[in-house]
Steps between C-alpha positions, in 0.01 A plus 500: 500500500742313723493133593271533803252700289505235227461218750204682660336561160548133406347382828201727444465370146508135615249576778261664257540226233341725240312364201684644196313510167741463208442562134836413357634335188571130483877558491513622866179356639658209689794709629265774621284250685804336662649833615167604651468165679857535630423832665178377655242631255227299334526543124213456256553514125161617376480655155160405358303816431189336643664453837745781562266769636356278768840356588676835511247618759601205725878539461730721711724580199493493125806427286477574131780401257456616142793304357286319243194712445193374309157659459326251734767536771492880462125504565555280808781728628287809457202341676714376791668840536159671518375251760817525709517881466330571827713261705760650731856376465832558340534532125773522248589463138788304354476447124642170372849566368481852645856488621634375168467829314 
């Protein structure tokens, strides 16, 4: 991508103002929300197993960070991923510390 492509993509992102569902650890929760706000998205940090399926169906994207995994958060992540599975959109995987090895 060159600069005009990036500028166009950022303009489209800001215009869409997507709701982004995040299940991320406490270490990066605030930073993740601030970055999403800075690019024009609307972040929501929802990790309660009782809420994630309904919320994932409303969101335009799902971000899952497994940096500090616990059984209750794993259940929420799996439920959110199932609920978001039918949604169209980009996806990717970047394990925490993945570049450190």
